[in-house]
Amino acid sequence: MTKTAMTYARSRLWLGICGVGSLVTVCTVALVFGLPASFLSSSTAFGMSDLTQLSVLALMFIAWLAPFDFLGGFRLPKKFLKSEESFGNWVSSYLRAAVGQSLLFIAFAWLILVFGRWIGLRGAISMVVLAIGFCFMLRNQAMRFRRVESHAGSDKLLDSLTLIQSWRIFVPNIIVVRHRDVGFTGGIIGFGNGATIVIPQSWLETMSKAELATVIARRAVAFNSGSYYRGLAFACIWNLLGFVICTQLPNAGVDSVSALANTICGFTLWSFLGLLTLPTLSRNASLQIDHLLSKHGTPKELIFNAADSFDQMQDGEHSRPRWIEAIFHPVPSVDRRNALPKQGPAAWNVARTSLFFSWACFGVLSRAVHCNVGRPELWTMLPID
């Protein structure tokens, strides 16, 4: 029997499985044996110890993921020639991002405690909603801050937009942003007239005019069809629903550090459930967008070629077993692009948007999955198709 080669994509998959699996195991053990009540305060009174204990939880999170981050952010990209970044540059950017994310986690958790003690569960839920909105706006501003005003590929971008016009597809605003990670894919930010398609600067060099037009058109169709908004709405609802359910677990709640820790552990299991179920909605949306592009007149060959180029810039996995894709991948493989569009529920990028929005609930799985572990640029805007 021949052994399956341990490719970059498969290495990252196993790393993500181990990282996510370890966090899920720790949280399950903590819930079953009631560990938060043994080590954390059950007091409902305000005190500086609240911030201290939440900070300890955040530090434990950083320490636990550090080996996985090193492998996923530095070792594997180096081994498979996906990055030329030095260890010093990687570790400095990684530590800034990890500390910054942890500070947000601490702030959100502390405010949930404050509102939970003051108003009760309704107050905590309101805080989670505000935190999700803050994360959304923070990402939008971060992308606009990294905007490149003038770039060598301006002519190619204009030619691509002209080609899209021939397909009669409305394109929202577009910005080109600088980045270091080859896996950065950009996405869509904002609402309504402020909605903006984010394009990585490197695409203007690596993609042909037709491929660039096809990728931009895909995002424009996701926006025009409402699939983008469905993804945002469902991701928000998924996290809110999970948070409310997890506050009802034994010893969980929002009025003490130990109760909130139990809620966070339960929410980690809820996020894991999302990792298993939400990718189907994302894949359905991708296949439907392919179908809508074809109806607009985009040649199918262009759709496949663009998907293939996109895949090479990612993990380089042209095809994968159906069961692996069903469980772990919200983006269809290139070989699956010729499949008939699914008629079931669909919401563009909902699986990975849910992970980002889980920051509001101390979502420890948000940067432990195979696509972004150890890659800070992909923590707020996870890879999409």
Coordinates of C-alpha atoms in Angstrom, one line a residue:
M1 CA 0.0 0.0 0.0
T2 CA 1.2 3.5 -0.8
K3 CA 1.2 6.1 1.9
T4 CA -0.6 9.4 1.3
A5 CA 2.0 12.2 1.0
M6 CA 2.0 14.6 3.9
T7 CA 1.3 17.8 1.9
Y8 CA 1.1 21.3 3.2
A9 CA -2.6 21.1 3.2
R10 CA -2.8 17.8 5.0
S11 CA -0.1 18.9 7.6
R12 CA -2.2 22.0 8.4
L13 CA -5.3 19.9 8.6
W14 CA -3.8 17.6 11.2
L15 CA -2.4 20.6 13.1
G16 CA -5.8 22.2 13.2
I17 CA -7.4 18.9 14.4
C18 CA -4.9 18.6 17.2
G19 CA -5.2 22.3 18.2
V20 CA -9.0 22.3 18.2
G21 CA -9.3 18.8 19.7
S22 CA -7.0 19.7 22.6
L23 CA -9.0 22.8 23.5
V24 CA -12.3 21.0 23.2
T25 CA -10.9 18.2 25.4
V26 CA -9.7 20.7 28.1
C27 CA -13.1 22.5 28.1
T28 CA -15.0 19.2 28.3
V29 CA -12.9 18.0 31.3
A30 CA -13.3 21.4 33.0
L31 CA -17.1 21.2 32.7
V32 CA -17.4 17.6 33.7
F33 CA -15.2 17.9 36.8
G34 CA -16.3 21.5 37.7
L35 CA -12.7 22.8 37.6
P36 CA -13.6 26.6 37.2
A37 CA -15.4 26.5 40.6
S38 CA -12.3 24.9 42.2
F39 CA -9.8 27.5 40.9
L40 CA -11.7 30.7 40.2
S41 CA -13.8 33.0 42.3
S42 CA -17.6 32.4 42.7
S43 CA -18.1 35.9 44.2
T44 CA -20.7 38.1 42.5
A45 CA -19.2 41.3 44.0
F46 CA -17.0 43.6 41.9
G47 CA -13.3 43.5 42.6
M48 CA -9.9 43.8 40.9
S49 CA -9.5 40.0 41.2
D50 CA -12.0 39.7 38.3
L51 CA -9.5 41.3 35.9
T52 CA -6.6 39.3 37.4
Q53 CA -8.4 36.0 37.0
L54 CA -9.6 36.8 33.5
S55 CA -6.0 37.7 32.6
V56 CA -4.8 34.4 33.9
L57 CA -7.3 32.6 31.6
A58 CA -6.1 34.6 28.6
L59 CA -2.4 33.8 29.4
M60 CA -3.3 30.1 29.7
F61 CA -4.9 30.3 26.3
I62 CA -1.9 32.0 24.7
A63 CA 0.5 29.4 26.4
W64 CA -1.6 26.5 25.3
L65 CA -1.8 27.5 21.6
A66 CA 1.8 28.7 21.4
P67 CA 3.3 25.4 20.1
F68 CA 0.5 25.0 17.5
D69 CA 1.0 28.7 16.5
F70 CA 4.7 28.1 16.0
L71 CA 4.1 25.1 13.8
G72 CA 1.3 26.7 11.8
G73 CA 2.7 30.2 11.5
F74 CA 6.4 29.6 11.1
R75 CA 7.6 25.9 10.8
L76 CA 5.2 24.5 8.3
P77 CA 5.2 27.6 5.9
K78 CA 9.0 27.5 6.0
K79 CA 9.1 23.7 5.4
F80 CA 6.8 23.9 2.4
L81 CA 8.2 27.1 1.0
K82 CA 5.1 29.2 1.7
S83 CA 6.9 31.9 3.6
E84 CA 10.3 33.6 3.6
E85 CA 9.7 35.6 6.8
S86 CA 12.4 35.4 9.5
F87 CA 11.6 33.9 12.9
G88 CA 12.2 37.3 14.5
N89 CA 9.7 39.1 12.2
W90 CA 7.1 36.3 12.6
V91 CA 7.3 36.1 16.4
S92 CA 7.1 39.9 16.9
S93 CA 4.0 40.2 14.8
Y94 CA 2.5 37.1 16.4
L95 CA 3.0 38.3 19.9
R96 CA 1.5 41.7 19.2
A97 CA -1.5 40.0 17.7
A98 CA -1.9 37.4 20.4
V99 CA -1.6 40.0 23.2
G100 CA -4.0 42.3 21.4
Q101 CA -6.6 39.6 20.9
S102 CA -6.3 38.5 24.5
L103 CA -6.8 42.0 25.8
L104 CA -10.0 42.2 23.8
F105 CA -11.1 38.8 25.2
I106 CA -10.4 40.1 28.7
A107 CA -12.3 43.4 28.1
F108 CA -15.3 41.6 26.6
A109 CA -15.4 39.1 29.4
W110 CA -15.1 41.7 32.1
L111 CA -17.9 43.8 30.5
I112 CA -20.1 40.7 30.3
L113 CA -19.6 40.3 34.0
V114 CA -20.4 43.9 34.7
F115 CA -23.6 43.9 32.6
G116 CA -24.5 40.4 33.9
R117 CA -24.2 41.5 37.5
W118 CA -26.0 44.8 36.9
I119 CA -28.9 43.8 34.6
G120 CA -28.7 40.0 34.4
L121 CA -28.6 37.7 31.4
R122 CA -30.3 40.4 29.2
G123 CA -27.5 42.8 30.0
A124 CA -24.8 40.2 29.2
I125 CA -26.5 39.4 25.9
S126 CA -26.6 43.1 25.0
M127 CA -22.9 43.3 25.7
V128 CA -22.2 40.3 23.4
V129 CA -24.1 42.1 20.6
L130 CA -22.1 45.3 21.2
A131 CA -18.8 43.3 21.2
I132 CA -19.7 41.6 17.9
G133 CA -20.4 45.0 16.4
F134 CA -17.1 46.3 17.8
C135 CA -15.2 43.4 16.2
F136 CA -16.9 44.0 12.9
M137 CA -16.1 47.7 12.9
L138 CA -12.5 47.1 14.1
R139 CA -11.9 44.7 11.2
N140 CA -13.3 47.3 8.8
Q141 CA -11.1 50.0 10.1
A142 CA -8.0 47.7 10.1
M143 CA -8.5 46.9 6.4
R144 CA -9.0 50.6 5.5
F145 CA -5.8 51.5 7.5
R146 CA -3.8 48.9 5.4
R147 CA -5.2 50.3 2.1
V148 CA -2.7 50.9 -0.7
E149 CA -3.6 54.2 -2.4
S150 CA -1.4 53.8 -5.5
H151 CA -0.1 50.5 -6.8
A152 CA 1.5 49.0 -9.9
G153 CA -1.5 47.0 -10.8
S154 CA -4.0 49.8 -11.3
D155 CA -4.3 49.2 -15.0
K156 CA -4.9 45.5 -14.5
L157 CA -7.6 46.3 -12.0
L158 CA -9.3 48.7 -14.3
D159 CA -9.2 46.2 -17.1
S160 CA -10.7 43.6 -14.8
L161 CA -13.6 45.9 -13.8
T162 CA -14.2 46.6 -17.5
L163 CA -14.5 42.8 -18.1
I164 CA -16.9 42.5 -15.1
Q165 CA -19.1 45.3 -16.6
S166 CA -19.5 43.2 -19.7
W167 CA -21.0 40.5 -17.5
R168 CA -23.5 43.1 -16.1
I169 CA -22.5 42.6 -12.5
F170 CA -22.6 45.5 -10.1
V171 CA -19.4 45.9 -8.2
P172 CA -19.3 47.7 -4.8
N173 CA -16.3 49.8 -3.7
I174 CA -12.9 48.1 -4.0
I175 CA -9.8 48.7 -1.9
V176 CA -6.3 47.0 -2.3
V177 CA -4.5 46.3 0.9
R178 CA -1.0 45.4 1.8
H179 CA -0.2 42.1 3.5
R180 CA 2.6 39.7 4.3
D181 CA 0.8 36.3 4.5
V182 CA 0.4 34.6 1.1
G183 CA -2.8 33.0 2.4
F184 CA -4.5 36.4 3.0
T185 CA -7.6 36.6 0.7
G186 CA -9.3 39.7 1.7
G187 CA -13.1 39.6 1.6
I188 CA -16.0 42.1 2.0
I189 CA -16.4 44.7 4.7
G190 CA -19.1 47.1 5.6
F191 CA -22.8 47.5 5.0
G192 CA -25.0 49.1 2.3
N193 CA -23.3 51.9 0.3
G194 CA -20.2 51.5 2.5
A195 CA -19.7 47.8 1.6
T196 CA -16.3 47.3 0.2
I197 CA -14.5 44.4 -1.5
V198 CA -11.0 43.9 -0.1
I199 CA -8.3 42.7 -2.5
P200 CA -4.8 41.6 -1.5
Q201 CA -2.1 43.6 -3.3
S202 CA -0.2 40.5 -4.4
W203 CA -3.1 39.4 -6.6
L204 CA -2.4 42.3 -8.9
E205 CA 0.9 40.6 -9.7
T206 CA 0.0 36.9 -9.6
M207 CA -3.4 36.8 -11.2
S208 CA -4.3 37.4 -14.8
K209 CA -6.8 40.1 -15.7
A210 CA -9.5 37.5 -16.3
E211 CA -8.8 35.6 -13.1
L212 CA -8.8 38.8 -11.1
A213 CA -12.1 39.8 -12.7
T214 CA -13.7 36.4 -11.8
V215 CA -12.6 36.6 -8.2
I216 CA -13.9 40.2 -7.8
A217 CA -17.1 39.2 -9.6
R218 CA -17.7 36.3 -7.1
R219 CA -17.6 38.7 -4.2
A220 CA -19.8 41.2 -6.0
V221 CA -22.4 38.4 -6.6
A222 CA -22.2 37.3 -3.0
F223 CA -23.0 40.9 -2.0
N224 CA -25.7 41.5 -4.7
S225 CA -27.5 38.2 -4.0
G226 CA -27.7 38.9 -0.3
S227 CA -25.6 35.9 0.6
Y228 CA -23.0 38.1 2.2
Y229 CA -25.7 39.6 4.6
R230 CA -27.1 36.2 5.3
G231 CA -23.6 35.0 6.4
L232 CA -23.2 38.0 8.7
A233 CA -26.7 37.6 10.2
F234 CA -26.5 33.8 10.7
A235 CA -23.0 34.1 12.2
C236 CA -24.2 36.7 14.7
I237 CA -27.3 34.6 15.6
W238 CA -25.3 31.4 15.9
N239 CA -22.9 33.0 18.5
L240 CA -25.7 34.7 20.4
L241 CA -27.8 31.5 20.6
G242 CA -24.7 29.5 21.7
F243 CA -23.9 32.0 24.4
V244 CA -27.4 32.0 25.8
I245 CA -27.6 28.2 25.8
C246 CA -24.2 27.8 27.5
T247 CA -25.2 30.2 30.3
Q248 CA -27.8 27.6 31.3
L249 CA -25.3 24.8 31.8
P250 CA -24.7 23.6 35.3
N251 CA -22.6 26.1 37.3
A252 CA -22.5 28.5 34.3
G253 CA -23.7 32.0 34.2
V254 CA -22.6 35.7 33.8
D255 CA -22.3 36.9 37.4
S256 CA -19.0 35.5 38.6
V257 CA -15.7 34.6 37.1
S258 CA -16.1 30.9 37.7
A259 CA -19.6 30.9 36.3
L260 CA -18.4 32.8 33.2
A261 CA -15.5 30.4 32.8
N262 CA -18.0 27.5 32.7
T263 CA -20.0 29.5 30.1
I264 CA -16.9 30.0 28.0
C265 CA -16.0 26.2 28.2
G266 CA -19.5 25.4 27.0
F267 CA -19.3 28.0 24.3
T268 CA -16.1 26.3 23.1
L269 CA -18.1 23.1 22.6
W270 CA -20.8 25.1 20.8
S271 CA -18.2 26.6 18.5
F272 CA -16.9 23.1 17.8
L273 CA -20.4 22.1 16.7
G274 CA -20.3 25.1 14.4
L275 CA -17.1 23.8 12.9
L276 CA -18.8 20.6 12.0
T277 CA -22.1 22.0 10.6
L278 CA -21.7 25.5 9.3
P279 CA -19.2 24.6 6.5
T280 CA -22.1 23.1 4.6
L281 CA -23.8 26.4 4.4
S282 CA -20.6 28.1 3.2
R283 CA -20.0 25.5 0.5
N284 CA -23.6 25.7 -0.7
A285 CA -23.2 29.4 -1.1
S286 CA -20.0 29.0 -3.0
L287 CA -21.5 26.6 -5.5
Q288 CA -24.6 28.8 -5.9
I289 CA -22.3 31.8 -6.6
D290 CA -20.6 29.8 -9.3
H291 CA -24.0 29.1 -10.8
L292 CA -25.0 32.8 -10.7
L293 CA -21.7 33.8 -12.3
S294 CA -22.4 31.4 -15.2
K295 CA -25.9 32.8 -15.6
H296 CA -24.3 36.3 -15.9
G297 CA -22.1 35.1 -18.7
T298 CA -18.9 34.4 -17.0
P299 CA -17.3 31.5 -18.9
K300 CA -17.1 28.3 -16.7
E301 CA -13.5 27.9 -17.8
L302 CA -12.6 31.2 -16.1
I303 CA -14.4 30.1 -13.0
F304 CA -12.4 26.9 -12.8
N305 CA -9.1 28.6 -13.7
A306 CA -9.6 31.3 -11.1
A307 CA -10.4 28.7 -8.4
D308 CA -7.3 26.7 -9.4
S309 CA -5.0 29.8 -9.1
F310 CA -6.7 30.7 -5.8
D311 CA -6.1 27.2 -4.5
Q312 CA -2.4 27.3 -5.4
M313 CA -2.0 30.5 -3.4
Q314 CA -3.7 28.7 -0.4
D315 CA -2.9 25.2 0.6
G316 CA -2.5 23.7 -2.9
E317 CA -5.1 21.0 -2.5
H318 CA -6.9 20.6 -5.8
S319 CA -9.0 17.7 -4.6
R320 CA -9.8 16.1 -1.3
P321 CA -11.9 13.2 0.0
R322 CA -15.5 14.1 0.2
W323 CA -15.8 13.3 4.0
I324 CA -12.8 15.6 4.8
E325 CA -14.3 18.4 2.8
A326 CA -17.7 17.9 4.4
I327 CA -16.3 18.3 7.9
F328 CA -13.3 20.5 7.7
H329 CA -13.6 22.8 4.6
P330 CA -16.1 25.5 4.1
V331 CA -14.6 26.3 0.6
P332 CA -15.2 23.7 -2.1
S333 CA -12.2 22.1 -3.7
V334 CA -11.4 22.9 -7.3
D335 CA -12.6 19.4 -8.4
R336 CA -16.0 20.1 -6.7
R337 CA -16.6 23.4 -8.6
N338 CA -18.4 21.5 -11.4
A339 CA -21.0 20.2 -9.0
L340 CA -24.6 21.3 -9.3
P341 CA -25.4 24.2 -6.9
K342 CA -27.0 23.0 -3.7
Q343 CA -30.6 24.0 -3.2
G344 CA -30.4 23.8 0.6
P345 CA -29.7 26.7 3.0
A346 CA -26.7 28.8 2.0
A347 CA -24.9 31.7 3.6
W348 CA -21.6 33.1 2.2
N349 CA -18.6 32.6 4.5
V350 CA -20.8 31.9 7.5
A351 CA -18.5 29.3 9.0
R352 CA -15.5 31.5 9.2
T353 CA -17.4 34.7 10.0
S354 CA -18.9 32.8 13.0
L355 CA -15.4 32.1 14.2
F356 CA -14.4 35.7 14.0
F357 CA -17.6 36.9 15.8
S358 CA -16.9 34.3 18.6
W359 CA -14.3 36.8 19.8
A360 CA -17.1 38.5 21.7
C361 CA -17.6 35.3 23.8
F362 CA -13.9 34.5 24.4
G363 CA -13.9 32.2 21.4
V364 CA -10.7 30.2 21.9
L365 CA -11.3 28.2 18.7
S366 CA -11.3 31.3 16.5
R367 CA -7.6 31.1 15.7
A368 CA -6.9 27.4 16.3
V369 CA -8.4 26.0 13.0
H370 CA -6.2 24.7 10.3
C371 CA -6.5 27.7 8.0
N372 CA -5.3 30.4 10.4
V373 CA -3.4 28.8 13.3
G374 CA -0.2 30.9 13.9
R375 CA -1.1 33.3 11.1
P376 CA -2.2 36.7 12.7
E377 CA -3.2 38.3 9.4
L378 CA -5.9 35.6 9.1
W379 CA -7.4 35.9 12.5
T380 CA -9.7 38.7 11.8
M381 CA -10.3 38.0 8.1
L382 CA -10.1 34.2 7.7
P383 CA -9.5 32.8 4.2
I384 CA -12.5 32.7 1.8
D385 CA -13.1 31.6 -1.7

